[in-house]
PDB file of C-alpha atoms in Angstrom:
ATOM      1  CA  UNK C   1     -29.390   4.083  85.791  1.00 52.00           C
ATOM      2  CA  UNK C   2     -26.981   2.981  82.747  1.00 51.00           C
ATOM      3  CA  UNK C   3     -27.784   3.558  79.384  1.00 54.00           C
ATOM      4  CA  UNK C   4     -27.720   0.595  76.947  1.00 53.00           C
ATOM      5  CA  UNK C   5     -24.905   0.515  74.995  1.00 51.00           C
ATOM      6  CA  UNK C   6     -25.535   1.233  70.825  1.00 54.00           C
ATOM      7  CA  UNK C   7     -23.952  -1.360  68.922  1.00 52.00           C
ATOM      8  CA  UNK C   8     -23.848  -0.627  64.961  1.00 53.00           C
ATOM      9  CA  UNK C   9     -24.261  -3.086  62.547  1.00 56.00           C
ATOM     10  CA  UNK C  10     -22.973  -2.220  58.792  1.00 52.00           C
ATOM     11  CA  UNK C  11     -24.091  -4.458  55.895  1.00 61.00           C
ATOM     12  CA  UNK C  12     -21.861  -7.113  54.787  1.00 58.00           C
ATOM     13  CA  UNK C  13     -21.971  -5.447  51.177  1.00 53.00           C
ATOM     14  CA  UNK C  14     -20.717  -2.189  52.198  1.00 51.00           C
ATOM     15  CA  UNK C  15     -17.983  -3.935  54.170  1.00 47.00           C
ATOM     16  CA  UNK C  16     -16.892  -5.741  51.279  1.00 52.00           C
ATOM     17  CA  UNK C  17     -16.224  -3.018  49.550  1.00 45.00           C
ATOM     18  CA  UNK C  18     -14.807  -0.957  51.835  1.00 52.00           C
ATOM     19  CA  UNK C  19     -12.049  -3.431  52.455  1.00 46.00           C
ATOM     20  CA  UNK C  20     -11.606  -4.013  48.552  1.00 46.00           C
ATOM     21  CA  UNK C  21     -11.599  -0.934  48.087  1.00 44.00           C
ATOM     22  CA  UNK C  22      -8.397  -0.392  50.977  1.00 39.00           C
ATOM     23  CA  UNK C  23      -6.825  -3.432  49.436  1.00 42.00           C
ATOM     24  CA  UNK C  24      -6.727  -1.069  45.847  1.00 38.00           C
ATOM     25  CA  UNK C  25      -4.956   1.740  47.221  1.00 40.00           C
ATOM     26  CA  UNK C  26      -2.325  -0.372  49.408  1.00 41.00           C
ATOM     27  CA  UNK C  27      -1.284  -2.519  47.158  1.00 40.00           C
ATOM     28  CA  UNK C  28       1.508  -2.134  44.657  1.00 44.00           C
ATOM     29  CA  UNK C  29       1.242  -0.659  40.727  1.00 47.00           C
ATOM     30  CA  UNK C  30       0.737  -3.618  38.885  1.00 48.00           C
ATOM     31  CA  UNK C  31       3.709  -4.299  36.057  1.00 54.00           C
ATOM     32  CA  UNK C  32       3.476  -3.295  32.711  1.00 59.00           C
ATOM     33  CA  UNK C  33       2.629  -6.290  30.235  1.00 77.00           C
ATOM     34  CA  UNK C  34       5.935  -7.572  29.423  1.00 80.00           C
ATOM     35  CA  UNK C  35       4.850  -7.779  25.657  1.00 87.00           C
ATOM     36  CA  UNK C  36       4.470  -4.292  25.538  1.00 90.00           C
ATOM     37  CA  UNK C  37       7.747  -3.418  27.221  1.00 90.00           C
ATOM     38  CA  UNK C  38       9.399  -5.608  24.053  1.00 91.00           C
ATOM     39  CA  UNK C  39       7.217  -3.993  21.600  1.00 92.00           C
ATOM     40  CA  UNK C  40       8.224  -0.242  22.471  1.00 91.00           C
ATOM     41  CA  UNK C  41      12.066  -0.851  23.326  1.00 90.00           C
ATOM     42  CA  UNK C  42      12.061  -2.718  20.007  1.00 93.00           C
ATOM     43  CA  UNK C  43      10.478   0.265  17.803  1.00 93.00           C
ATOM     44  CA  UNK C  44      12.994   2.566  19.933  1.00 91.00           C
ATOM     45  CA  UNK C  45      16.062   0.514  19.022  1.00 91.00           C
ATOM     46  CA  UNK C  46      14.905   0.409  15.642  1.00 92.00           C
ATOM     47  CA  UNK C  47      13.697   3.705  14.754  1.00 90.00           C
ATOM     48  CA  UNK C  48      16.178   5.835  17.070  1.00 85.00           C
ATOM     49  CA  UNK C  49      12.754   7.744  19.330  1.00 83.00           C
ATOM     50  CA  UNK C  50      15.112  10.064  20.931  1.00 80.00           C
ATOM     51  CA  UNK C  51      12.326  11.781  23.046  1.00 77.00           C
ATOM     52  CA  UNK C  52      11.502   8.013  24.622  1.00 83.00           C
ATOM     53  CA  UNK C  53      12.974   7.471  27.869  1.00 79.00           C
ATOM     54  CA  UNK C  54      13.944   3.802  28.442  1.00 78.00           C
ATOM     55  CA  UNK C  55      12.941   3.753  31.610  1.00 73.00           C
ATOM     56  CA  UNK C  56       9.413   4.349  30.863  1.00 75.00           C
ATOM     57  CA  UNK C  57       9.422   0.944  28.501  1.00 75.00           C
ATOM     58  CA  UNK C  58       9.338  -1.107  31.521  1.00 78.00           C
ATOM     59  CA  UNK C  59       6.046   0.977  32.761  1.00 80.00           C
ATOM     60  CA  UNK C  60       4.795   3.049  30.072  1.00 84.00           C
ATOM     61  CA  UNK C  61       0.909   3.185  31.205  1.00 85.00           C
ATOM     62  CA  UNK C  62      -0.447   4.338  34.373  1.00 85.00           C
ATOM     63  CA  UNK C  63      -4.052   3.006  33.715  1.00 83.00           C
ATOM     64  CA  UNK C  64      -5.302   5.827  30.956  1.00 86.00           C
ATOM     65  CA  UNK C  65      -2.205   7.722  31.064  1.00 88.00           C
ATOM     66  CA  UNK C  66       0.689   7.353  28.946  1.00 85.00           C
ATOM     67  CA  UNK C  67       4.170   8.231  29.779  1.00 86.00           C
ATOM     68  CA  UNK C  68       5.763   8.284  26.715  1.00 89.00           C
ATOM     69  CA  UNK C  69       5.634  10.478  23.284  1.00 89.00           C
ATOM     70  CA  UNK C  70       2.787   8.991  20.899  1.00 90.00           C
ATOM     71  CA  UNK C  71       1.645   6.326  23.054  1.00 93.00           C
ATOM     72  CA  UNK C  72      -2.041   5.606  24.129  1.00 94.00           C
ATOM     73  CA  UNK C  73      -2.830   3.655  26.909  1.00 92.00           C
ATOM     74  CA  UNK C  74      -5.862   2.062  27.851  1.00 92.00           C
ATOM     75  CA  UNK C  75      -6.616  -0.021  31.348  1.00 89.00           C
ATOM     76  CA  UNK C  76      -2.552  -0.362  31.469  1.00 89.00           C
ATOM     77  CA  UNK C  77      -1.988  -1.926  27.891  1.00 92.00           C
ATOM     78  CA  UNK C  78      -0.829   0.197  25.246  1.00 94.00           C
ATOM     79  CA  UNK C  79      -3.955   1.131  22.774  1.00 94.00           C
ATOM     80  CA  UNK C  80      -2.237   2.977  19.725  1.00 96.00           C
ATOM     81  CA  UNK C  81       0.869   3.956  18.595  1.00 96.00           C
ATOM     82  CA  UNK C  82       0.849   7.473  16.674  1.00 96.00           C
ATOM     83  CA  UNK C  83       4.396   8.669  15.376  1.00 95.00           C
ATOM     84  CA  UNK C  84       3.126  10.976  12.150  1.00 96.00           C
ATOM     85  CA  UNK C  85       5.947  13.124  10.705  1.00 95.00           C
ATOM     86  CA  UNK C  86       8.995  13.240  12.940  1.00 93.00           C
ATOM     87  CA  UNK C  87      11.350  12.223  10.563  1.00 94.00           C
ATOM     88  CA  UNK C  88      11.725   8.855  12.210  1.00 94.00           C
ATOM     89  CA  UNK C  89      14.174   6.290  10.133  1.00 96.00           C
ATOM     90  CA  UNK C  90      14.259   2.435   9.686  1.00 96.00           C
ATOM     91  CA  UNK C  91      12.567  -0.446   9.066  1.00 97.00           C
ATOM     92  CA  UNK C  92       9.751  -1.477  11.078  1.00 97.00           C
ATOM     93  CA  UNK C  93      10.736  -3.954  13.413  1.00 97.00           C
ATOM     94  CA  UNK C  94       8.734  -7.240  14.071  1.00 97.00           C
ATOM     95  CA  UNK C  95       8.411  -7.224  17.492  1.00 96.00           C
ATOM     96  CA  UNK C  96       5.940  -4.767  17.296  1.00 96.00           C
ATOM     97  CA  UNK C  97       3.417  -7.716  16.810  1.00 96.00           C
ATOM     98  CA  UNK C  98       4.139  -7.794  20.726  1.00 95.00           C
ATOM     99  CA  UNK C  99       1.693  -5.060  21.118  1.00 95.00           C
ATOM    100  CA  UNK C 100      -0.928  -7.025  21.491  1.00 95.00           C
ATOM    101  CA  UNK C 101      -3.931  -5.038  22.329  1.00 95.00           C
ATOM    102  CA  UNK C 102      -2.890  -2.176  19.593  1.00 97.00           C
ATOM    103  CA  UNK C 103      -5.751  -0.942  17.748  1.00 98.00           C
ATOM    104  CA  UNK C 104      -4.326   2.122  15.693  1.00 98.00           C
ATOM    105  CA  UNK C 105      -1.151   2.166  14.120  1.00 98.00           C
ATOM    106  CA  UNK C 106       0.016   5.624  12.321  1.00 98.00           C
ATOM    107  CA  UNK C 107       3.695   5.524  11.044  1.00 98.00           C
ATOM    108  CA  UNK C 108       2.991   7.699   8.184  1.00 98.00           C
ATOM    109  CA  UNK C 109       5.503  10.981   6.829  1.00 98.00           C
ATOM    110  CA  UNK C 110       9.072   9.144   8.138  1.00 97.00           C
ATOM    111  CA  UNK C 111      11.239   8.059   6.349  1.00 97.00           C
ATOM    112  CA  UNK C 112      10.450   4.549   6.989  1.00 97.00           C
ATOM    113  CA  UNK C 113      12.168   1.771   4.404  1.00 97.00           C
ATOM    114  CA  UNK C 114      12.304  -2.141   3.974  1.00 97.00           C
ATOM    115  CA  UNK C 115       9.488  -4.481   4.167  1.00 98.00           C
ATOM    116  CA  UNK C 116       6.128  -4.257   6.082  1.00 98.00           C
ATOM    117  CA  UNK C 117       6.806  -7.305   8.478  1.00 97.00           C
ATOM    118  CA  UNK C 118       4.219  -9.904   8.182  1.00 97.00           C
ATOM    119  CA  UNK C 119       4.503 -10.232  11.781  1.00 97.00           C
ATOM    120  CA  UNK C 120       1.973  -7.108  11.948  1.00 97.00           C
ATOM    121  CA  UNK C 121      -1.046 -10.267  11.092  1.00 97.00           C
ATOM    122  CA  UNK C 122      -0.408 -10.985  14.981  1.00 97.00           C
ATOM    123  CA  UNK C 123      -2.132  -7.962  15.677  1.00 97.00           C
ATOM    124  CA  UNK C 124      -5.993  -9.155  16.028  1.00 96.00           C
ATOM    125  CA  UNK C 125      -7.249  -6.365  17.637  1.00 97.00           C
ATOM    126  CA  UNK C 126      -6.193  -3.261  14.839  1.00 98.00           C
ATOM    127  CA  UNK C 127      -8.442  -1.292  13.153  1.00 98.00           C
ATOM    128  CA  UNK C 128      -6.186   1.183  11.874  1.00 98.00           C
ATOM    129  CA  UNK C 129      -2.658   1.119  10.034  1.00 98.00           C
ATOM    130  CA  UNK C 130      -1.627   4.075   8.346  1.00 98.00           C
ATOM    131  CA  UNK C 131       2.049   3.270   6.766  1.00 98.00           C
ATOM    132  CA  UNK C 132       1.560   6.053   4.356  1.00 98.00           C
ATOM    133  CA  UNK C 133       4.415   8.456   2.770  1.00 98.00           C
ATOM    134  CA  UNK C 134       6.787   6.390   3.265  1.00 98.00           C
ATOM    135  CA  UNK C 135      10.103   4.382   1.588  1.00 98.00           C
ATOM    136  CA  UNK C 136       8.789   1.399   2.315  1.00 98.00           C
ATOM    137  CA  UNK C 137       9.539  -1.497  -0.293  1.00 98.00           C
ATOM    138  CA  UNK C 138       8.396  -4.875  -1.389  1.00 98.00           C
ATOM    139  CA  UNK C 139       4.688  -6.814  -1.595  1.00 98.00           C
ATOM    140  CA  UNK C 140       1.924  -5.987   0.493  1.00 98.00           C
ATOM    141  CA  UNK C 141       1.854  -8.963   2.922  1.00 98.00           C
ATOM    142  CA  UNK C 142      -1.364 -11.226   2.383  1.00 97.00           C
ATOM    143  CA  UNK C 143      -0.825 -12.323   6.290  1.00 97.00           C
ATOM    144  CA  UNK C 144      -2.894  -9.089   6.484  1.00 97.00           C
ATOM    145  CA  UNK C 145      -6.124 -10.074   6.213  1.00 97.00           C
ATOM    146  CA  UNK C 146      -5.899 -11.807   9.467  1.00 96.00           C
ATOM    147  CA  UNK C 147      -6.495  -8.504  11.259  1.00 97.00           C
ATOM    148  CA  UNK C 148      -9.987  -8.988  10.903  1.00 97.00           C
ATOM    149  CA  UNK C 149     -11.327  -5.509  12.285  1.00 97.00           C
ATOM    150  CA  UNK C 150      -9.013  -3.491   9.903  1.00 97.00           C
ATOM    151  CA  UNK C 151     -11.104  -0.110   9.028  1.00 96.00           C
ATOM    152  CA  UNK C 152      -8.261   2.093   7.359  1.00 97.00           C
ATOM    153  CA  UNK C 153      -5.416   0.718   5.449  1.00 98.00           C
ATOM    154  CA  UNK C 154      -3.297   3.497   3.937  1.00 98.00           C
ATOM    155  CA  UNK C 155       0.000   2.776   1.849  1.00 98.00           C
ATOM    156  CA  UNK C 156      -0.106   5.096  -0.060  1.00 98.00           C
ATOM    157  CA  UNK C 157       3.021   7.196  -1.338  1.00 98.00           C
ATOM    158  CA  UNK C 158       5.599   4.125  -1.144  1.00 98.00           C
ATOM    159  CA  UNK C 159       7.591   2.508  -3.016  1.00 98.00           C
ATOM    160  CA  UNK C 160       5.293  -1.393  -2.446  1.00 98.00           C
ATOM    161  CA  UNK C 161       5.762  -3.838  -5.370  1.00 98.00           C
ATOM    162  CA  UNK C 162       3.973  -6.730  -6.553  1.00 97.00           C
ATOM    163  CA  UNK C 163       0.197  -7.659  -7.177  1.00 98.00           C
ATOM    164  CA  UNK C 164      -2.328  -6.416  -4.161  1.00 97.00           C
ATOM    165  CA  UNK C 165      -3.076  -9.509  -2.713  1.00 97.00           C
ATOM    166  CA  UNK C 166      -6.726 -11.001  -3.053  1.00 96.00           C
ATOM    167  CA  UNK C 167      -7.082 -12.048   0.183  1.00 96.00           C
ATOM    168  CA  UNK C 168      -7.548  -8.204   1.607  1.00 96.00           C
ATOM    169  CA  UNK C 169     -10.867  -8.278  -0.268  1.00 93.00           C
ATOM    170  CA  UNK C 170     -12.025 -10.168   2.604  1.00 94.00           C
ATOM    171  CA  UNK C 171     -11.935  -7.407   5.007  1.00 95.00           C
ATOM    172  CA  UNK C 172     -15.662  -6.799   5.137  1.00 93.00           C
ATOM    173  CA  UNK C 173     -15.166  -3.556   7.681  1.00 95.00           C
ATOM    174  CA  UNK C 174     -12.817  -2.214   5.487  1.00 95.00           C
ATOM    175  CA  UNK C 175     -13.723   1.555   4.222  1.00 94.00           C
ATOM    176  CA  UNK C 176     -10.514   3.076   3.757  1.00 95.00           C
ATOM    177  CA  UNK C 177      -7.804   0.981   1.557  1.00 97.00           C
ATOM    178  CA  UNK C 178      -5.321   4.245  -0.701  1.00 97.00           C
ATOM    179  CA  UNK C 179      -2.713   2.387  -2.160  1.00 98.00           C
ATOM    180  CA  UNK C 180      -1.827   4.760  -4.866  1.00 98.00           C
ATOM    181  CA  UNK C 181       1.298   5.853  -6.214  1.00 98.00           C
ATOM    182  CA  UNK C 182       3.606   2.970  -5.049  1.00 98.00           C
ATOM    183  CA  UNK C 183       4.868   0.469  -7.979  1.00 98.00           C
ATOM    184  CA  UNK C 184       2.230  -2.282  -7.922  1.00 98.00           C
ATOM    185  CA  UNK C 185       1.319  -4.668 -11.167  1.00 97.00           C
ATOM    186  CA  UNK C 186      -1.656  -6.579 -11.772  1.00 96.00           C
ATOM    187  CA  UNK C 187      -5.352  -7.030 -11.912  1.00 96.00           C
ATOM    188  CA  UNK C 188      -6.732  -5.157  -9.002  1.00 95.00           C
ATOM    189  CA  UNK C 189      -8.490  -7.817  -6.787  1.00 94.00           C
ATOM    190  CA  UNK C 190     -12.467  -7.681  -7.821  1.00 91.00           C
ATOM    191  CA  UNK C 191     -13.546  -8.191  -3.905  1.00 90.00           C
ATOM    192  CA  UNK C 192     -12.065  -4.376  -3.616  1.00 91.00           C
ATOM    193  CA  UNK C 193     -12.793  -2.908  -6.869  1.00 83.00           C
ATOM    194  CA  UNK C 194     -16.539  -4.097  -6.583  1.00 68.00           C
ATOM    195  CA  UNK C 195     -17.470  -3.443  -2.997  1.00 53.00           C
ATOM    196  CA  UNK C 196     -20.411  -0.879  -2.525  1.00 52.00           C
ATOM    197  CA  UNK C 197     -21.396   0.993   0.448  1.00 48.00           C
ATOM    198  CA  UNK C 198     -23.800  -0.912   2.163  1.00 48.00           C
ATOM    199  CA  UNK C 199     -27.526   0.554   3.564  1.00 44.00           C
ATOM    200  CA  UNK C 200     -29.048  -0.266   6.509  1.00 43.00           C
ATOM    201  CA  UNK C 201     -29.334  -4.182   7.578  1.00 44.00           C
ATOM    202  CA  UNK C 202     -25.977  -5.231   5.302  1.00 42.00           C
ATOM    203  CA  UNK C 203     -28.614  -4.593   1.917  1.00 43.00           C
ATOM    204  CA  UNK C 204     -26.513  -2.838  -0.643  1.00 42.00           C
ATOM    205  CA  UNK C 205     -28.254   0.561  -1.522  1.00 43.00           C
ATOM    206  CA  UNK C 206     -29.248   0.801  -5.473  1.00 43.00           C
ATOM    207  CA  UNK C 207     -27.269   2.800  -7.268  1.00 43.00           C
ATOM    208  CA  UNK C 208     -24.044   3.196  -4.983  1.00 44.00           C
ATOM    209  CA  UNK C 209     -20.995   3.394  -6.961  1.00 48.00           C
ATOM    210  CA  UNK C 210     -17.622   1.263  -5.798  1.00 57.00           C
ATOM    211  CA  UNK C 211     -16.219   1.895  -1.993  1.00 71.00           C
ATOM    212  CA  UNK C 212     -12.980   2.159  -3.554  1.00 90.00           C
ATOM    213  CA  UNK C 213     -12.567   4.771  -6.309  1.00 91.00           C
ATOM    214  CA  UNK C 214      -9.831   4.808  -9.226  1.00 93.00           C
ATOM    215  CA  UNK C 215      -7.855   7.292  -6.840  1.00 94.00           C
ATOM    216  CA  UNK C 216      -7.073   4.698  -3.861  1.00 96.00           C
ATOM    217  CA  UNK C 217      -5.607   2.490  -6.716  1.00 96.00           C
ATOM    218  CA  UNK C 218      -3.739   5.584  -9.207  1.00 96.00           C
ATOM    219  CA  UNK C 219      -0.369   6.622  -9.762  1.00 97.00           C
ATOM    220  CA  UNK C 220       1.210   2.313 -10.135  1.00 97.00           C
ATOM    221  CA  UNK C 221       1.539   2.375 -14.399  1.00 95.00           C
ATOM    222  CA  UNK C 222       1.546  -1.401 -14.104  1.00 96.00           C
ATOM    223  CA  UNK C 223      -2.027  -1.927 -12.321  1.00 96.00           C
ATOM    224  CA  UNK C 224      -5.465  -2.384 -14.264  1.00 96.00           C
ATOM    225  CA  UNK C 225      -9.051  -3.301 -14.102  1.00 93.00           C
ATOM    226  CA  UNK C 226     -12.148  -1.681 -12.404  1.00 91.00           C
ATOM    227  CA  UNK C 227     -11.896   0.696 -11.613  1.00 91.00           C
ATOM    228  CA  UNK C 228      -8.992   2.000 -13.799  1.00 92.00           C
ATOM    229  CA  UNK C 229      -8.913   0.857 -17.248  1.00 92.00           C
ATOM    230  CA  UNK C 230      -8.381  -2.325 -18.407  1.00 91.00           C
ATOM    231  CA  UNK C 231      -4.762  -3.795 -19.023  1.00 85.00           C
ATOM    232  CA  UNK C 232      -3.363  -2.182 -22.349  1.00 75.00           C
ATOM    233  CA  UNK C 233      -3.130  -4.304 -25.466  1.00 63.00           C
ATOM    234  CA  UNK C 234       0.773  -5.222 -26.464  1.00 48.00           C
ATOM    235  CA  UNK C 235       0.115  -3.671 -29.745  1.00 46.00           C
ATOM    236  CA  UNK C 236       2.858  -1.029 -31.662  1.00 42.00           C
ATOM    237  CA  UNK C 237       3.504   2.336 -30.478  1.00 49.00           C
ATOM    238  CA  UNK C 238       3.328   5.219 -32.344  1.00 51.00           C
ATOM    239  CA  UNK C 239       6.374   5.835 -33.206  1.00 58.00           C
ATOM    240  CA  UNK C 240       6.667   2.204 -34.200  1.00 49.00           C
ATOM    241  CA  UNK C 241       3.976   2.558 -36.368  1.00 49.00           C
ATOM    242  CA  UNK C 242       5.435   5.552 -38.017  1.00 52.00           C
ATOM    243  CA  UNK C 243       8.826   3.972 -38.504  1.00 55.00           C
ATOM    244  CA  UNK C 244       7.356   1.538 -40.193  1.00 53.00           C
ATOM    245  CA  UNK C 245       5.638   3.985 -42.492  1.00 56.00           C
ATOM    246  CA  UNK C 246       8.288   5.775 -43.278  1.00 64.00           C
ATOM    247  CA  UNK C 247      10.488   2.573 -43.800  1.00 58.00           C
ATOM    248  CA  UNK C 248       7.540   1.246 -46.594  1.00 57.00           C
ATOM    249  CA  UNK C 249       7.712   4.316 -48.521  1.00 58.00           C
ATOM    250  CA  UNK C 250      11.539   4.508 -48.295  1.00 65.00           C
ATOM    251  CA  UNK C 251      11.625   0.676 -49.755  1.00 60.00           C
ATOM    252  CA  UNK C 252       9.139   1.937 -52.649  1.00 60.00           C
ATOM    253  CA  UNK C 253      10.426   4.810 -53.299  1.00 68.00           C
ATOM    254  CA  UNK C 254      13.793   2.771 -54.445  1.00 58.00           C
ATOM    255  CA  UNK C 255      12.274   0.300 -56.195  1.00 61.00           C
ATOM    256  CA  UNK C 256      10.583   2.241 -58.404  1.00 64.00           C
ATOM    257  CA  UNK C 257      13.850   4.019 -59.089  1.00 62.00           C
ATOM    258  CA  UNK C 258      15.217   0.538 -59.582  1.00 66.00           C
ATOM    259  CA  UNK C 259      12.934  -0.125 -61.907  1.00 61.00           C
ATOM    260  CA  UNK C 260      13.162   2.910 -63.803  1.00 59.00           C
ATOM    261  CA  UNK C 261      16.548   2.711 -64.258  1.00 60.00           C
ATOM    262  CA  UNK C 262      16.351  -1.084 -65.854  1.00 66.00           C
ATOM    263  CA  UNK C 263      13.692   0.248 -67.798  1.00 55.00           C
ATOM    264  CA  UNK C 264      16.299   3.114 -69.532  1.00 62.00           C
ATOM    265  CA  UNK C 265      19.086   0.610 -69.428  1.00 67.00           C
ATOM    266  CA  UNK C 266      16.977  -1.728 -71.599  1.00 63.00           C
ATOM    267  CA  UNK C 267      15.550   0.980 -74.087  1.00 63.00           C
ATOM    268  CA  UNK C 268      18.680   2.217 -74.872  1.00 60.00           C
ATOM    269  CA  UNK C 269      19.808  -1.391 -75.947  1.00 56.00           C
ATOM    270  CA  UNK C 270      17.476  -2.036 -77.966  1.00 53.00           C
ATOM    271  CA  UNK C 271      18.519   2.003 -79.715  1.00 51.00           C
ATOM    272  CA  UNK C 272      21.460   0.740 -80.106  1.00 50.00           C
ATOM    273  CA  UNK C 273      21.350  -2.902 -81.874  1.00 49.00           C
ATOM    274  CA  UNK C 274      23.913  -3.460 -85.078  1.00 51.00           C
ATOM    275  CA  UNK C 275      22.798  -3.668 -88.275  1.00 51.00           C
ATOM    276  CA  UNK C 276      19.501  -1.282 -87.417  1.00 46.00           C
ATOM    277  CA  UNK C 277      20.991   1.987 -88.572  1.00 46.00           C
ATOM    278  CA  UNK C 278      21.872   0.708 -91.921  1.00 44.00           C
ATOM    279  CA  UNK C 279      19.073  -0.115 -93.417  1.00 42.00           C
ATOM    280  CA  UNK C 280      17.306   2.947 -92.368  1.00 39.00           C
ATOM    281  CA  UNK C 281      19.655   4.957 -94.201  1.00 44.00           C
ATOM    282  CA  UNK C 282      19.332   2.298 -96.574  1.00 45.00           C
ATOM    283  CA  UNK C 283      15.552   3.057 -97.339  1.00 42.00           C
ATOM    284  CA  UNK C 284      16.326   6.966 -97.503  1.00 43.00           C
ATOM    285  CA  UNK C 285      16.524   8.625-100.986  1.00 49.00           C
ATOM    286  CA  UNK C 286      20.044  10.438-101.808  1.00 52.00           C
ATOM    287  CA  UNK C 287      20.109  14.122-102.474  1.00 40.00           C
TER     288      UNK C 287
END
C-alpha cells in the first residue's frame, strides 16, 4: 500500500523574504550619487589629492566602506570628509556643497587660501567644520547660519577679515565657535558673547559663565566687547602726550628768555638817557 505523499507548505512571509532577499544579492551595485562624484573630483582638481584615484570618484562608497583617503561613507553617501595636515593647497572649491549628506568637514593644517565659499550654507546636514590653521582670507560668510545643526565651528589661525557676522548667534547647538587670531574688527555679536551653558530642560544653570570665552575670540587687535574689553577710546598715546609736554616747556622755556632779554634791553635804556649823567655830577661837591 502507497504512502501519502508530504506536501510542505512555507509561510508566505518567509517566502517573501527569501526571494527579496535573492533579488539583493543578484542584482547590480547601485551607482554612486552623482552629487557626490562632483563633489570629490571637484576638491581633487582643486586641491591636487594625489593619493585619490579617479576612478574611485565615480563609486567611492561600498555601503559603510570607503574607498578613498579621508572619506566616510555611510549607507553609500559620503558622511565626512577629513583631510587634517597633509599639506594640501588651494582654495576650497564650491562644488563641495554637492556633498549633500556631509556632516563633518575637517580641512584644518593645509595650506588652504582664498575665500570660504558661501556655497558651504547648502550643506543642511553638517555639524562639524573645522577650517582651522589655515591661509584662508576674507569675511566669514553669514550664509552660514543656514547649517542649522552646526556643533563645532573652528577658524581659527587664518587670516578672515571683517566683522563676525550676527546671524551665527543663531546657532542654538553651537558649543564650539574659536575664531581667534585671524584679522577680524568689530563688536563681537552679543548672541555669542552671552550664551551660557544650558542645564537640564533648556533652563540656564545659575551662575554659568559665557559658552564662549575671551580665548575663542583673542589674538584680532581690531575686535571688542564681552568678553574682551571694550573698544579703546581714540584718545592720545603716550608718546603723544609726552611730545606735547616736552613741546609746552620748550615754548616756555623761550619765552621767558624772550622776555628776559626785553626786560635788559629796556633797563639799559633807560641807564643810558642824555642829559641824566650831568646833573648827577652836577649835584656832587668838587675836591
Amino acid at each position: 500500500m502507497s504512502q501519502p505523499s508530504q506536501h510542505h507548505h512555507f509561510p508566505p512571509f518567509a517566502v517573501a523574504v527569501a526571494v527579496a532577499a535573492v533579488l539583493v544579492l543578484l542584482s547590480p551595485p547601485s551607482a554612486a550619487d552623482p552629487n557626490d562624484e562632483l563633489c570629490l573630483s571637484s576638491l581633487q582638481q582643486s586641491l591636487s589629492l594625489r593619493n585619490w584615484t579617479k576612478s574611485f570618484f565615480t563609486d567611492p562608497c561600498d555601503g559603510f566602506i570607503s574607498k578613498l583617503q579621508g572619506v566616510t561613507c555611510n549607507n553609500g553617501r559620503v558622511y565626512k570628509l577629513s583631510l587634517p595636515g597633509l599639506s594640501l593647497a588651494g582654495s576650497i572649491p564650491p562644488e563641495l556643497s554637492n556633498c549633500t549628506n556631509l556632516q563633518s568637514l575637517d580641512l584644518s593644517s593645509n595650506a588652504l587660501s582664498g575665500a570660504i565659499p558661501t556655497e558651504l550654507s547648502k550643506l543642511l546636514n553638517l555639524a562639524v567644520l573645522n577650517l582651522s590653521a589655515n591661509a584662508l582670507s576674507g569675511a566669514i560668510p553669514r550664509e552660514l547660519a543656514s547649517c542649522a545643526y552646526l556643533n563645532v565651528i573652528d577658524l581659527h589661525g587664518n587670516q578672515l577679515s571683517g566683522p563676525i557676522p550676527d546671524e551665527l548667534g543663531l546657532l542654538v547647538r553651537l558649543s564650539t565657535f574659536d575664531v581667534s587670531y585671524n584679522r577680524l574688527s568689530g563688536p563681537i555679536p552679543v548672541l555669542l558673547a552671552n550664551r551660557s551653558i544650558a542645564g537640564g530642560g533648556g533652563a540656564v544653570a545659575a551662575g554659568t559663565t559665557a559658552r564662549f570665552n575671551a580665548s575663542s575670540f583673542a589674538g584680532n587687535k581690531d575686535l571688542y566687547g564681552y568678553p574682551l574689553p571694550p573698544m579703546r577710546g581714540h584718545g592720545l598715546s603716550v608718546l603723544a602726550i609726552v611730545g606735547i609736554g616736552l613741546g609746552s616747556g620748550l615754548l616756555s622755556l623761550v619765552l621767558s628768555f624772550s622776555a628776559v632779554c626785553i626786560w635788559l634791553r629796556s633797563t639799559d635804556r633807560t641807564a643810558a638817557t642824555p642829559g641824566e649823567e650831568g646833573k648827577i655830577s652836577h649835584l656832587m661837591p668838587a675836591y
